[in-house]
CSV table of C-alpha atoms in Angstrom, one decimal:
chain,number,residue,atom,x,y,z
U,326,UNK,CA,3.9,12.6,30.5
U,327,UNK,CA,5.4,9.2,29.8
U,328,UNK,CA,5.7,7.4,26.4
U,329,UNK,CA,2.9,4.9,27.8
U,330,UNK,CA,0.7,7.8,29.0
U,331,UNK,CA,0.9,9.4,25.5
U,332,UNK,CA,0.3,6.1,23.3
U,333,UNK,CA,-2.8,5.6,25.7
U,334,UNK,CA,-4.0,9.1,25.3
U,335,UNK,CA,-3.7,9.1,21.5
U,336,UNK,CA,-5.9,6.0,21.9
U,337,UNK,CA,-8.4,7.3,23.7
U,338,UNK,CA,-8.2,10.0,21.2
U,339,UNK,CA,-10.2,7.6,18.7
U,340,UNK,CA,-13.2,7.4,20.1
U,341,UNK,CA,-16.2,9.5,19.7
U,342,UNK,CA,-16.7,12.7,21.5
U,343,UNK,CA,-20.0,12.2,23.3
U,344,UNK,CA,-18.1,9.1,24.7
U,345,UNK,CA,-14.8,11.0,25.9
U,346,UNK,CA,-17.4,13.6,27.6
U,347,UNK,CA,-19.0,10.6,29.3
U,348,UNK,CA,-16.2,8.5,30.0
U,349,UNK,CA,-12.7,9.8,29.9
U,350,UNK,CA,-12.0,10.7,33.2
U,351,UNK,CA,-12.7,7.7,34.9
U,352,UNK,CA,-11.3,5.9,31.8
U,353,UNK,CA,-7.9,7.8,32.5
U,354,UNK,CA,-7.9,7.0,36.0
U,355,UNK,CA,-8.5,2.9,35.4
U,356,UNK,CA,-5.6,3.2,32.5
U,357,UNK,CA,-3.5,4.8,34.8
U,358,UNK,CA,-4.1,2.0,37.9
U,359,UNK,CA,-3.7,-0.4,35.1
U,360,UNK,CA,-0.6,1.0,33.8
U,361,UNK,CA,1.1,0.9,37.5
U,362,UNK,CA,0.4,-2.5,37.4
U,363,UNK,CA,2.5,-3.6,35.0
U,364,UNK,CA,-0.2,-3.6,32.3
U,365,UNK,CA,1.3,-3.4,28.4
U,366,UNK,CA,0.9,0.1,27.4
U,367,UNK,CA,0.6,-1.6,23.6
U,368,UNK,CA,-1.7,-4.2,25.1
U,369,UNK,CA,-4.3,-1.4,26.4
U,370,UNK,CA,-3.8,0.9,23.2
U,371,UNK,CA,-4.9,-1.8,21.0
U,372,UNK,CA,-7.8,-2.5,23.6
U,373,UNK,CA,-8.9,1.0,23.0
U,374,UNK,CA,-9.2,1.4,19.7
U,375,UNK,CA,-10.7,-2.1,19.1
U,376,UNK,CA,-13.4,-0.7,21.6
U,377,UNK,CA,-13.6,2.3,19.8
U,378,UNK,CA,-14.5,1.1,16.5
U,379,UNK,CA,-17.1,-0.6,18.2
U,380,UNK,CA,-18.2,2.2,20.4
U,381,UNK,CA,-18.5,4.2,16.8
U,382,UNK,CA,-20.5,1.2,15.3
U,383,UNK,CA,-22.8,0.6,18.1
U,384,UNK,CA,-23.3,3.9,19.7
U,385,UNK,CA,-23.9,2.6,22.7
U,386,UNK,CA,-23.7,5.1,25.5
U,387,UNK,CA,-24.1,7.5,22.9
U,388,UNK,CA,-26.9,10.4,24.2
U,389,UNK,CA,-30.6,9.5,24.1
U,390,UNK,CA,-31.5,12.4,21.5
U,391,UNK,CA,-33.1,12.0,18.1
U,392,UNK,CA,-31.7,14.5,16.6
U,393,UNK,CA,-28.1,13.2,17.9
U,394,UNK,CA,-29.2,9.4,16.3
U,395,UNK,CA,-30.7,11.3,13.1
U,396,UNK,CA,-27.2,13.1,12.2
U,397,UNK,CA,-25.1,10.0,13.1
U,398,UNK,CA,-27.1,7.9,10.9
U,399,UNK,CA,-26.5,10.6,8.0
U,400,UNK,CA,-22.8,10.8,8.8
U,401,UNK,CA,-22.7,7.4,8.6
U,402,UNK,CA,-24.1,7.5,5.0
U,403,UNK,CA,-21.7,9.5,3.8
U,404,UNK,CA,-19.1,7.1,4.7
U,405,UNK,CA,-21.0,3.9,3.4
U,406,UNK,CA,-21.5,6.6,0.1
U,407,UNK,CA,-18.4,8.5,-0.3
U,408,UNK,CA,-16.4,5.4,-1.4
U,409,UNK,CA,-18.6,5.0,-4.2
U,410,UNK,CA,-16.9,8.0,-5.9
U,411,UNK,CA,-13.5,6.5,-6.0
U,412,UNK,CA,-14.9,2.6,-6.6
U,413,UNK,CA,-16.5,3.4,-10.2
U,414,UNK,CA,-14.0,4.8,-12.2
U,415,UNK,CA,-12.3,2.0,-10.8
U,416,UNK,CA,-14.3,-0.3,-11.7
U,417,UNK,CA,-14.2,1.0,-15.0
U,418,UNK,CA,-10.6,1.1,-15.2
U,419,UNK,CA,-10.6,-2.4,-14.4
U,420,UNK,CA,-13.1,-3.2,-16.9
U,421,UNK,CA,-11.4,-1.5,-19.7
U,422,UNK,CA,-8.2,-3.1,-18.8
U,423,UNK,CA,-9.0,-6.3,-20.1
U,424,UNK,CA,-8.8,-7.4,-24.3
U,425,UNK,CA,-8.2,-9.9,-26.5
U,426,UNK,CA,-5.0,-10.5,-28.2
U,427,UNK,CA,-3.8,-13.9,-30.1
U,428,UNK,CA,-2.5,-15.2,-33.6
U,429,UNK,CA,-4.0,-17.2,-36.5
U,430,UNK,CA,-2.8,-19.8,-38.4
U,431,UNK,CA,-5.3,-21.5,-40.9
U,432,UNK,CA,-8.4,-20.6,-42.1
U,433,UNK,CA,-10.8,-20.6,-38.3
U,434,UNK,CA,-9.6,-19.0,-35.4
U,435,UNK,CA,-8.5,-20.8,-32.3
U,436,UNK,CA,-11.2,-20.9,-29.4
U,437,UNK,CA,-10.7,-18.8,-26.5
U,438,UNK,CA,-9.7,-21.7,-23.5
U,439,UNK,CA,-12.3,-21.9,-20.6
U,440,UNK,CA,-10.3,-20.4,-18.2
U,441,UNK,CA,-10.6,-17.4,-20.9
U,442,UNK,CA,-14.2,-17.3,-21.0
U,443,UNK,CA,-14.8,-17.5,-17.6
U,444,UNK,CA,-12.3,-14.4,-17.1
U,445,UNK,CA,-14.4,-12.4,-19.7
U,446,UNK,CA,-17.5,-13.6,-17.8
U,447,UNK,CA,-16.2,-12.3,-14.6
U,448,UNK,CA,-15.3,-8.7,-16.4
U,449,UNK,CA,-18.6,-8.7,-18.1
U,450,UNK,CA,-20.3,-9.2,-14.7
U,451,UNK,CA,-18.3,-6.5,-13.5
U,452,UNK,CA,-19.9,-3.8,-16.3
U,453,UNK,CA,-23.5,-4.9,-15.1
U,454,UNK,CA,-22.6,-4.1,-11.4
U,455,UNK,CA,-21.4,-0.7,-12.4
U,456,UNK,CA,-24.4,0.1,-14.0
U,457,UNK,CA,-26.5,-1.3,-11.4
U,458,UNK,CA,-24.4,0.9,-8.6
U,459,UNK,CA,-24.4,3.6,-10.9
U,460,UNK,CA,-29.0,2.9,-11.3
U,461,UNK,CA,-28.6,2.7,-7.1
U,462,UNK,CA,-26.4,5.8,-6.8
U,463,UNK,CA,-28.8,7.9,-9.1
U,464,UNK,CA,-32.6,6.9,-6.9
U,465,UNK,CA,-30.1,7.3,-4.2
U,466,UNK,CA,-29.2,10.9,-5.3
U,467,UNK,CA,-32.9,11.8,-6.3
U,468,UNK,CA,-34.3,10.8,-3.0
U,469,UNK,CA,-31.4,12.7,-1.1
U,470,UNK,CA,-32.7,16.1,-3.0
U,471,UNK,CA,-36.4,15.3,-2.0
U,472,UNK,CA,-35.6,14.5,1.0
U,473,UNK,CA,-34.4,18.0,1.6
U,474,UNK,CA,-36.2,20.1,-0.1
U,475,UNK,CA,-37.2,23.2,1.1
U,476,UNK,CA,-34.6,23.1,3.9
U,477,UNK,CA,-32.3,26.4,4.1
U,478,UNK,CA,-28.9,24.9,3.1
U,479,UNK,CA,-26.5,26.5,0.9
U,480,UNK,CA,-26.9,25.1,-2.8
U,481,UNK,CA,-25.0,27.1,-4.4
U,482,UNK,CA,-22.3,24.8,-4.6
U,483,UNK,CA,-24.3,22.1,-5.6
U,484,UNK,CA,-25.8,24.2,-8.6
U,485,UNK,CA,-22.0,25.0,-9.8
U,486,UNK,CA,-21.2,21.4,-9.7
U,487,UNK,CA,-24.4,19.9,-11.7
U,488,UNK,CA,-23.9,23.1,-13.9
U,489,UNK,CA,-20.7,22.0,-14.6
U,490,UNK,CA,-21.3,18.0,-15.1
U,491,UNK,CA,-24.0,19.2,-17.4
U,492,UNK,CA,-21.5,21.5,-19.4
U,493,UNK,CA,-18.5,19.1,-19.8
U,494,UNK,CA,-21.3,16.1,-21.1
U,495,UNK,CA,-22.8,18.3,-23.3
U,496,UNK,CA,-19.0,18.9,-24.5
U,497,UNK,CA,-17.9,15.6,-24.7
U,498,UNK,CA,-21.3,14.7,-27.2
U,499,UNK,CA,-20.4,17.8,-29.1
U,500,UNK,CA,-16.7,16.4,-29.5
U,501,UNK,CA,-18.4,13.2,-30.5
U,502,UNK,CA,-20.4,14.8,-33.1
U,503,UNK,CA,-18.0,16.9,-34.8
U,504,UNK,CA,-15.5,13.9,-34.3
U,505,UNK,CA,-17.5,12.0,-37.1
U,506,UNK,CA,-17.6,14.0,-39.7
U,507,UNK,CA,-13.7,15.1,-39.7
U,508,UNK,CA,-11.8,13.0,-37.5
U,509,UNK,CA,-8.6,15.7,-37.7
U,510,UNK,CA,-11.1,18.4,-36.1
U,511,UNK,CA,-9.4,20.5,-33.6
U,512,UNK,CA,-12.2,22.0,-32.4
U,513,UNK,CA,-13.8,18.3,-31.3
U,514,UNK,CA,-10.1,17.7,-29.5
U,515,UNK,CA,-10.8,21.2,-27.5
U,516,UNK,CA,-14.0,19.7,-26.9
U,517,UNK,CA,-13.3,16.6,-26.1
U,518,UNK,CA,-10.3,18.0,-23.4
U,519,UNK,CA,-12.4,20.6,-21.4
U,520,UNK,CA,-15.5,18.3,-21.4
U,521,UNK,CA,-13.6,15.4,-20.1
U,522,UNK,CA,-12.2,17.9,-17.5
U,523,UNK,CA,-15.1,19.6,-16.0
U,524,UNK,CA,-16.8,16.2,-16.1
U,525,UNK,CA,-14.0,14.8,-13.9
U,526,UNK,CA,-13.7,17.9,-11.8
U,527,UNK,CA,-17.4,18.0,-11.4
U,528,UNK,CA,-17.2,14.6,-9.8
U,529,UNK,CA,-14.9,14.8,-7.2
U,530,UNK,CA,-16.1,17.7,-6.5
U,531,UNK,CA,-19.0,15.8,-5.2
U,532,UNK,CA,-18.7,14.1,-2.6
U,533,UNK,CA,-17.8,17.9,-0.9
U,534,UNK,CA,-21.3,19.0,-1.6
U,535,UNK,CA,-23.2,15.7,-0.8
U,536,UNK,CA,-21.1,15.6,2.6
U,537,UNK,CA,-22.0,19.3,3.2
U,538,UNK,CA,-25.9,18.6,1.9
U,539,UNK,CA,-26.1,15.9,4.3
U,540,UNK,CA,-24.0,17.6,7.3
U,541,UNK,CA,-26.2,21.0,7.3
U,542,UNK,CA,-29.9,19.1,6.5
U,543,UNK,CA,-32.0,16.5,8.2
U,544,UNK,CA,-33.8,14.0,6.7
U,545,UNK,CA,-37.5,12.3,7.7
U,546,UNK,CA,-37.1,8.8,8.8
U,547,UNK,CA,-38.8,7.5,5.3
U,548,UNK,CA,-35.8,9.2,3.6
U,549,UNK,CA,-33.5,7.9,5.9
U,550,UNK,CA,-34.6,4.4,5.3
U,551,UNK,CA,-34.4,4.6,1.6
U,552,UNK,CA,-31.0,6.1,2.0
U,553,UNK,CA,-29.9,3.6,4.7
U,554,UNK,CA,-30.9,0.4,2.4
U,555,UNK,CA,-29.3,1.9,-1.1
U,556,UNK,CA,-26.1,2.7,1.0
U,557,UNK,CA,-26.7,-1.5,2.3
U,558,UNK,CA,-27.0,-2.5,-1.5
U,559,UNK,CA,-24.0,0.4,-2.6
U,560,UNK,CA,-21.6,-1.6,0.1
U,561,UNK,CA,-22.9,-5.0,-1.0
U,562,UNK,CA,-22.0,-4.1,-4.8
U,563,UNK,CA,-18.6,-2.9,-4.1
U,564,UNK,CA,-18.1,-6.6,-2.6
U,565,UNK,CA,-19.3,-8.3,-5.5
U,566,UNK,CA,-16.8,-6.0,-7.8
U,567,UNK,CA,-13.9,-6.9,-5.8
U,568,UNK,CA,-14.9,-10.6,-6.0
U,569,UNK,CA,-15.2,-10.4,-10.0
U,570,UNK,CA,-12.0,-8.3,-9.8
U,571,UNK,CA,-10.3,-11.5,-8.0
U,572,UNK,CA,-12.0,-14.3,-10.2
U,573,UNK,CA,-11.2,-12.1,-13.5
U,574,UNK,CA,-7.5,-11.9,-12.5
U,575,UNK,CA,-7.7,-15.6,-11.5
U,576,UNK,CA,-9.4,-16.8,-14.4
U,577,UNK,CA,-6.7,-14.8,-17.1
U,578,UNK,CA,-3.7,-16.7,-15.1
U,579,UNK,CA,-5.1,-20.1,-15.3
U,580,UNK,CA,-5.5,-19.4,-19.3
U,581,UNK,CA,-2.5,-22.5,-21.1
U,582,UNK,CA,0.3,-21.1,-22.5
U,583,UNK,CA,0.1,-20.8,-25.6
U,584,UNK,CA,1.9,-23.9,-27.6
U,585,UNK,CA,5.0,-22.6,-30.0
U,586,UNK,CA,4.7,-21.9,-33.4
U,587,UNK,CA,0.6,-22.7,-33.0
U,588,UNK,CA,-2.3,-20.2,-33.0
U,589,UNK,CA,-3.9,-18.8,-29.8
U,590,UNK,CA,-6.7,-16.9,-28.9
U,591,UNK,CA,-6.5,-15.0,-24.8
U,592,UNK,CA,-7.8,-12.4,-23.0
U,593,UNK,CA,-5.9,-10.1,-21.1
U,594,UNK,CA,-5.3,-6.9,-18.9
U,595,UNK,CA,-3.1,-4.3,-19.5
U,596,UNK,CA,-2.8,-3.3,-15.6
U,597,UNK,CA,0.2,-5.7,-15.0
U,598,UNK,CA,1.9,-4.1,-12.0
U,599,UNK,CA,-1.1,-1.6,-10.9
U,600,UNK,CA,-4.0,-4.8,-10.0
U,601,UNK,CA,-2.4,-5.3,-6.9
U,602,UNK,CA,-2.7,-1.7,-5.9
U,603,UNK,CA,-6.5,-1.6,-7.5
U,604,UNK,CA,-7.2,-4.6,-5.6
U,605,UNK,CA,-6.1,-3.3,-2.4
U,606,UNK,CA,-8.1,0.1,-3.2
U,607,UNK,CA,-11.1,-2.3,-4.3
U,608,UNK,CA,-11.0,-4.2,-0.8
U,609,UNK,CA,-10.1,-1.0,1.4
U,610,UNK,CA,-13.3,1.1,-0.1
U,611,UNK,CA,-15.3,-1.8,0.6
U,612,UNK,CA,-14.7,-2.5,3.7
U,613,UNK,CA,-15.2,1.6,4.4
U,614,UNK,CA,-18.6,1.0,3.0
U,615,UNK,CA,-19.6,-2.4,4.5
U,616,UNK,CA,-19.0,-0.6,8.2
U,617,UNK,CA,-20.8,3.1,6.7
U,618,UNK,CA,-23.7,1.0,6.1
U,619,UNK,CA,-23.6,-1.3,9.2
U,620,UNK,CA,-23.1,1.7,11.0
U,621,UNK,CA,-26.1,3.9,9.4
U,622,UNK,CA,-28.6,0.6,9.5
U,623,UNK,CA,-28.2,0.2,14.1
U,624,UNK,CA,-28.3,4.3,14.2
U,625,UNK,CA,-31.5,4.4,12.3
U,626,UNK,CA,-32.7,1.6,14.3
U,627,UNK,CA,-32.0,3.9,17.0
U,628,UNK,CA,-33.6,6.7,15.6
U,629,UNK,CA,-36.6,5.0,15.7
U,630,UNK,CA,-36.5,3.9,19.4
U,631,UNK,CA,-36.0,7.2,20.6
V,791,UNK,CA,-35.8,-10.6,31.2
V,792,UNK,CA,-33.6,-11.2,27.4
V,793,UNK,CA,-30.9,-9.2,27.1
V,794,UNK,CA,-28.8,-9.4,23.9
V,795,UNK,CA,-25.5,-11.1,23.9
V,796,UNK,CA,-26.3,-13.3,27.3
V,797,UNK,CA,-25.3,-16.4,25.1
V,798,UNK,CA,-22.0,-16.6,25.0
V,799,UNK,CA,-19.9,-18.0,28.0
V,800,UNK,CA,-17.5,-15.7,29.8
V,801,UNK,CA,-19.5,-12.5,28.2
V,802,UNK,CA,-18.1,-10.0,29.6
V,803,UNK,CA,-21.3,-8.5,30.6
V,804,UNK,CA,-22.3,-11.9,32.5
V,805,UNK,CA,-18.7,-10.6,34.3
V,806,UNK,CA,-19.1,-7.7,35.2
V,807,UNK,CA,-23.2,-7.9,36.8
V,808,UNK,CA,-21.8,-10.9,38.4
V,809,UNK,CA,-18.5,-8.8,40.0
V,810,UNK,CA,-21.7,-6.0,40.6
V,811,UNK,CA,-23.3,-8.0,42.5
V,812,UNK,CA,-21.0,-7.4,45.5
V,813,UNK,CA,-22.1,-4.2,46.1
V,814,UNK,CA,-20.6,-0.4,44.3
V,815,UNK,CA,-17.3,-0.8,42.4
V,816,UNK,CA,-15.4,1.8,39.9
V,817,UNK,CA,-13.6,0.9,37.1
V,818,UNK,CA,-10.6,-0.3,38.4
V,819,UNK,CA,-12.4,-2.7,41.0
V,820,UNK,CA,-14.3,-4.1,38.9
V,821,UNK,CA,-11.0,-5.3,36.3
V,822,UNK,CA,-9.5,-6.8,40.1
V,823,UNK,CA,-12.5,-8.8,41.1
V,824,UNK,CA,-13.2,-10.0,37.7
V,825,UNK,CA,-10.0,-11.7,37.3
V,826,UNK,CA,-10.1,-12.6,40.9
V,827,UNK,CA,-13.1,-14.5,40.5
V,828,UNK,CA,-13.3,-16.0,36.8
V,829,UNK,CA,-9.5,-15.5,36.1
V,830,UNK,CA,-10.3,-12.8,33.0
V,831,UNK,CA,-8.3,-10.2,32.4
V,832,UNK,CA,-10.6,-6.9,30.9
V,833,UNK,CA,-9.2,-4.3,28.7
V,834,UNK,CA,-10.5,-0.9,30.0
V,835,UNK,CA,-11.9,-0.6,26.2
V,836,UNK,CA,-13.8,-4.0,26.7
V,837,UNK,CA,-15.2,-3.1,30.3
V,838,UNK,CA,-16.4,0.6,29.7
V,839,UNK,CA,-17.7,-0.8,26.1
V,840,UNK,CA,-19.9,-3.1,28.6
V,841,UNK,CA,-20.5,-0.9,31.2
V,842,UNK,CA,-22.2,1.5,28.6
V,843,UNK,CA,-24.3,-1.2,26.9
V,844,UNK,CA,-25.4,-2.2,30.7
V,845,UNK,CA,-26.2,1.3,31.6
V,846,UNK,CA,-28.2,1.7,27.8
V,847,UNK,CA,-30.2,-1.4,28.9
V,848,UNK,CA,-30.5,0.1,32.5
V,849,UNK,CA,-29.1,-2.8,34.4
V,850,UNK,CA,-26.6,-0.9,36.0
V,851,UNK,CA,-26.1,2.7,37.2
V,852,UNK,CA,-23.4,5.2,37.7
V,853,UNK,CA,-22.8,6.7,40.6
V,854,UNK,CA,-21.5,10.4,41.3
V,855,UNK,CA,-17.9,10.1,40.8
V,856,UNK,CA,-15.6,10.0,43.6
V,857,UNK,CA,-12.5,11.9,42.6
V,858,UNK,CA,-12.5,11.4,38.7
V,859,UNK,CA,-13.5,7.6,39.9
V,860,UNK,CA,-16.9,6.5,39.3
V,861,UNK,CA,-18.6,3.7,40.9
V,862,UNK,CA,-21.3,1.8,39.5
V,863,UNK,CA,-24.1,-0.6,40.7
V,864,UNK,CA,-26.6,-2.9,39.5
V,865,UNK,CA,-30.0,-2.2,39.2
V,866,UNK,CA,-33.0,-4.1,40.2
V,867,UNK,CA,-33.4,-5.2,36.3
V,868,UNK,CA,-29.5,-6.1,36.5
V,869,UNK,CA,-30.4,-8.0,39.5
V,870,UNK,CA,-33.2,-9.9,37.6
V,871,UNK,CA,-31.4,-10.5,34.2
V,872,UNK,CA,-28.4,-11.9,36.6
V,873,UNK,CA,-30.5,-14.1,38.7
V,874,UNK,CA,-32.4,-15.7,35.7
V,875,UNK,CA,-28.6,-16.0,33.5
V,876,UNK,CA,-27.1,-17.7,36.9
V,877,UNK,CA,-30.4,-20.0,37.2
V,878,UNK,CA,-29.9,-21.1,33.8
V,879,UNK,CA,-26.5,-21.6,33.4
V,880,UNK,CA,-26.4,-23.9,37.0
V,881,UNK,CA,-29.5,-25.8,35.3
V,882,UNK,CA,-27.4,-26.7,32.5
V,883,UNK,CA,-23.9,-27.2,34.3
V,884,UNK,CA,-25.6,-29.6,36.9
V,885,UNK,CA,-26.8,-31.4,34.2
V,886,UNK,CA,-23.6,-31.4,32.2
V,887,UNK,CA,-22.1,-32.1,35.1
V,888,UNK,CA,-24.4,-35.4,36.3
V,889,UNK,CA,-24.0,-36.6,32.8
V,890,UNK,CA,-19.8,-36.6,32.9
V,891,UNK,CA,-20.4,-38.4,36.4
V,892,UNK,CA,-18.7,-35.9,38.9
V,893,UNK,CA,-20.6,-34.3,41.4
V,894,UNK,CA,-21.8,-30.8,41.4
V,895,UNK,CA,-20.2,-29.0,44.5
């Protein structure tokens, strides 16, 4: 096999399987012709998997079933809905990144400058979209479980997971309580630590059982369309939190310096050298999401036709 | 007959029924005779990306293959949705055409 045979293959590679049953063979033959030609082996690789995306997102070609459109419209949900997992804490990295810091001379304060405002504006906004996605995620979630109810799928590790969410909140309160009324208390720390841990385990641990939840059920079309519009408002969100992510940042460098020897007042973030890589993360997920939900909206479309 | 995507010039689509409209071609054909005739070159992504919408919408048909090469053909709808396209276009390129003062061959 030549190199241009195998950067083609691995190409084809990308598309979806019920489209390499369909069309592979005679797809290998044109390649081939084209490759005799004189055709760029790079040329037709990035052909390929330009048309694979879009074989993936449109489905077209894909076999007349409803069950076949039902379970791609699911998969697809997962990966408009997975992202979500990674995008809030964050999102709430982000958001606590940001403070105040500045120094006083004089009896009154100096005022924050606009450019200031604005840049706690932009983090504020971002603390209402979280709890918005987090309002979305939840109906999301709830509808999800009714949706299939009384289907034989394996919940036991969806019980150990909520069991263990439930635990490490119940933990961190605890830690909170006893925290107040003696701040040295070891046993709040203890608290505090295996809460926090089972909380975070709990939720990465997640997106394993929704994915499996999802992967062995089937939902009715009235659950599908709830689930297919909260994943459309999920992948909107995460764009508007990348957008407040890029006007906060903006906003806090356009903030004066601060004039020698006088008193300022700024805001902040403490994330220096990690935004760009949050920013990237923020942009990447969303995208992910943006095609999820494209993708989940034309199969239930589908669905619906056949 | 409205078929989605027949707005754009050069769609690929509009390419391939046309090239169809010869008679039975497989993959490979069809990329010679479209850039034979309109001067576009097809990625095989592009063309089988098409030739699946096509087939979805049932204006064109596979063929048993012929030695891992499968022919295709247009259907009577393809036929239609290609006529009516063709009428329309050479409505508004005459037209075009009056209007920048050359005449339409």
């Amino acid at each position: 096999m030549t190199m241009a045979s195998r950067v083609t293959a691995l190409a084809l590679r990308t598309y979806p399987s019920w489209w390499r049953e369909r069309y592979q063979d005679e797809m290998v033959v044109v390649i081939q012709s084209l490759l005799d030609d004189g055709r760029s082996p790079l040329g037709v690789a990035v052909n390929l998997i330009a048309s694979s995306l879009r074989a993936r997102l449109a489905g077209a070609g894909a076999p007349a079933s409803r069950e076949f459109w039902v379970h791609r419209t699911q998969r697809s949900l997962l990966v408009a809905t997975i992202p979500w997992f990674a995008i809030v804490p964050m999102a709430v990295t982000f958001y606590l990144s940001n403070s105040f810091y500045g120094s006083f001379h004089g009896l009154l304060p100096p005022q924050l400058s606009r450019a200031g405002m604005l840049a706690r504006d932009f983090q504020e906004g971002m603390l209402y979209v979280i709890l918005a996605y987090v309002v979305i995620a939840l109906v999301g979630w709830r509808r999800l479980r009714h949706g299939l109810e009384g289907q034989p799928l394996q919940m036991r590790w969806f019980r150990l997971v909520n069991g263990a969410a439930m635990v490490g909140i119940t933990l961190v309160i605890s830690a909170l309580f006893l925290g107040q009324h003696n701040s040295t208390s070891m046993l709040a720390e203890v608290c505090a630590y295996i809460g926090l841990g089972l909380f975070v385990i709990s939720w990465f641990s997640l997106p394993a059982v929704v994915t499996q939840m999802l992967r062995d059920g089937e939902l009715a079309v009235a659950f599908l369309r709830t689930e297919v519009r909260l994943s459309t408002a999920l992948a909107c969100l995460s764009g508007v939190l990348t957008l407040l992510a890029v006007g906060n940042r903006v906003a806090l460098s356009l903030q004066p310096t601060p004039l020698p020897g006088a008193g300022y007042w700024m805001y902040r973030s403490s994330l220096d050298a990690w935004y760009l890589p949050l920013l990237i993360g923020f942009l990447l997920l969303t995208i992910i999401s943006a095609l999820g939900a494209h993708a989940a909206r034309r199969s239930y479309t589908r669905t619906l036709i056949v | 007959m409205a078929v989605k995507g027949w707005h754009r010039a050069q769609d690929p689509a509009l390419l391939v029924l046309t090239s169809l409209a010869a008679g039975p071609m497989h993959g490979y054909a069809l990329i010679s005779d479209i850039e034979e005739i309109a001067g576009v070159v097809l990625g095989p992504g592009t063309l089988y990306g098409v030739l699946a919408r096509l087939e979805q919408d049932g204006l064109v048909e596979a063929l048993p293959a012929d030695d891992r090469r499968r022919p295709y053909r247009i259907t009577g709808a393809g036929a239609a949705a290609l006529r009516e396209r063709l009428l329309a276009t050479s409505a508004v390129a005459s037209v075009g055409l009056r209007r920048l003062g050359i005449a339409p061959t």
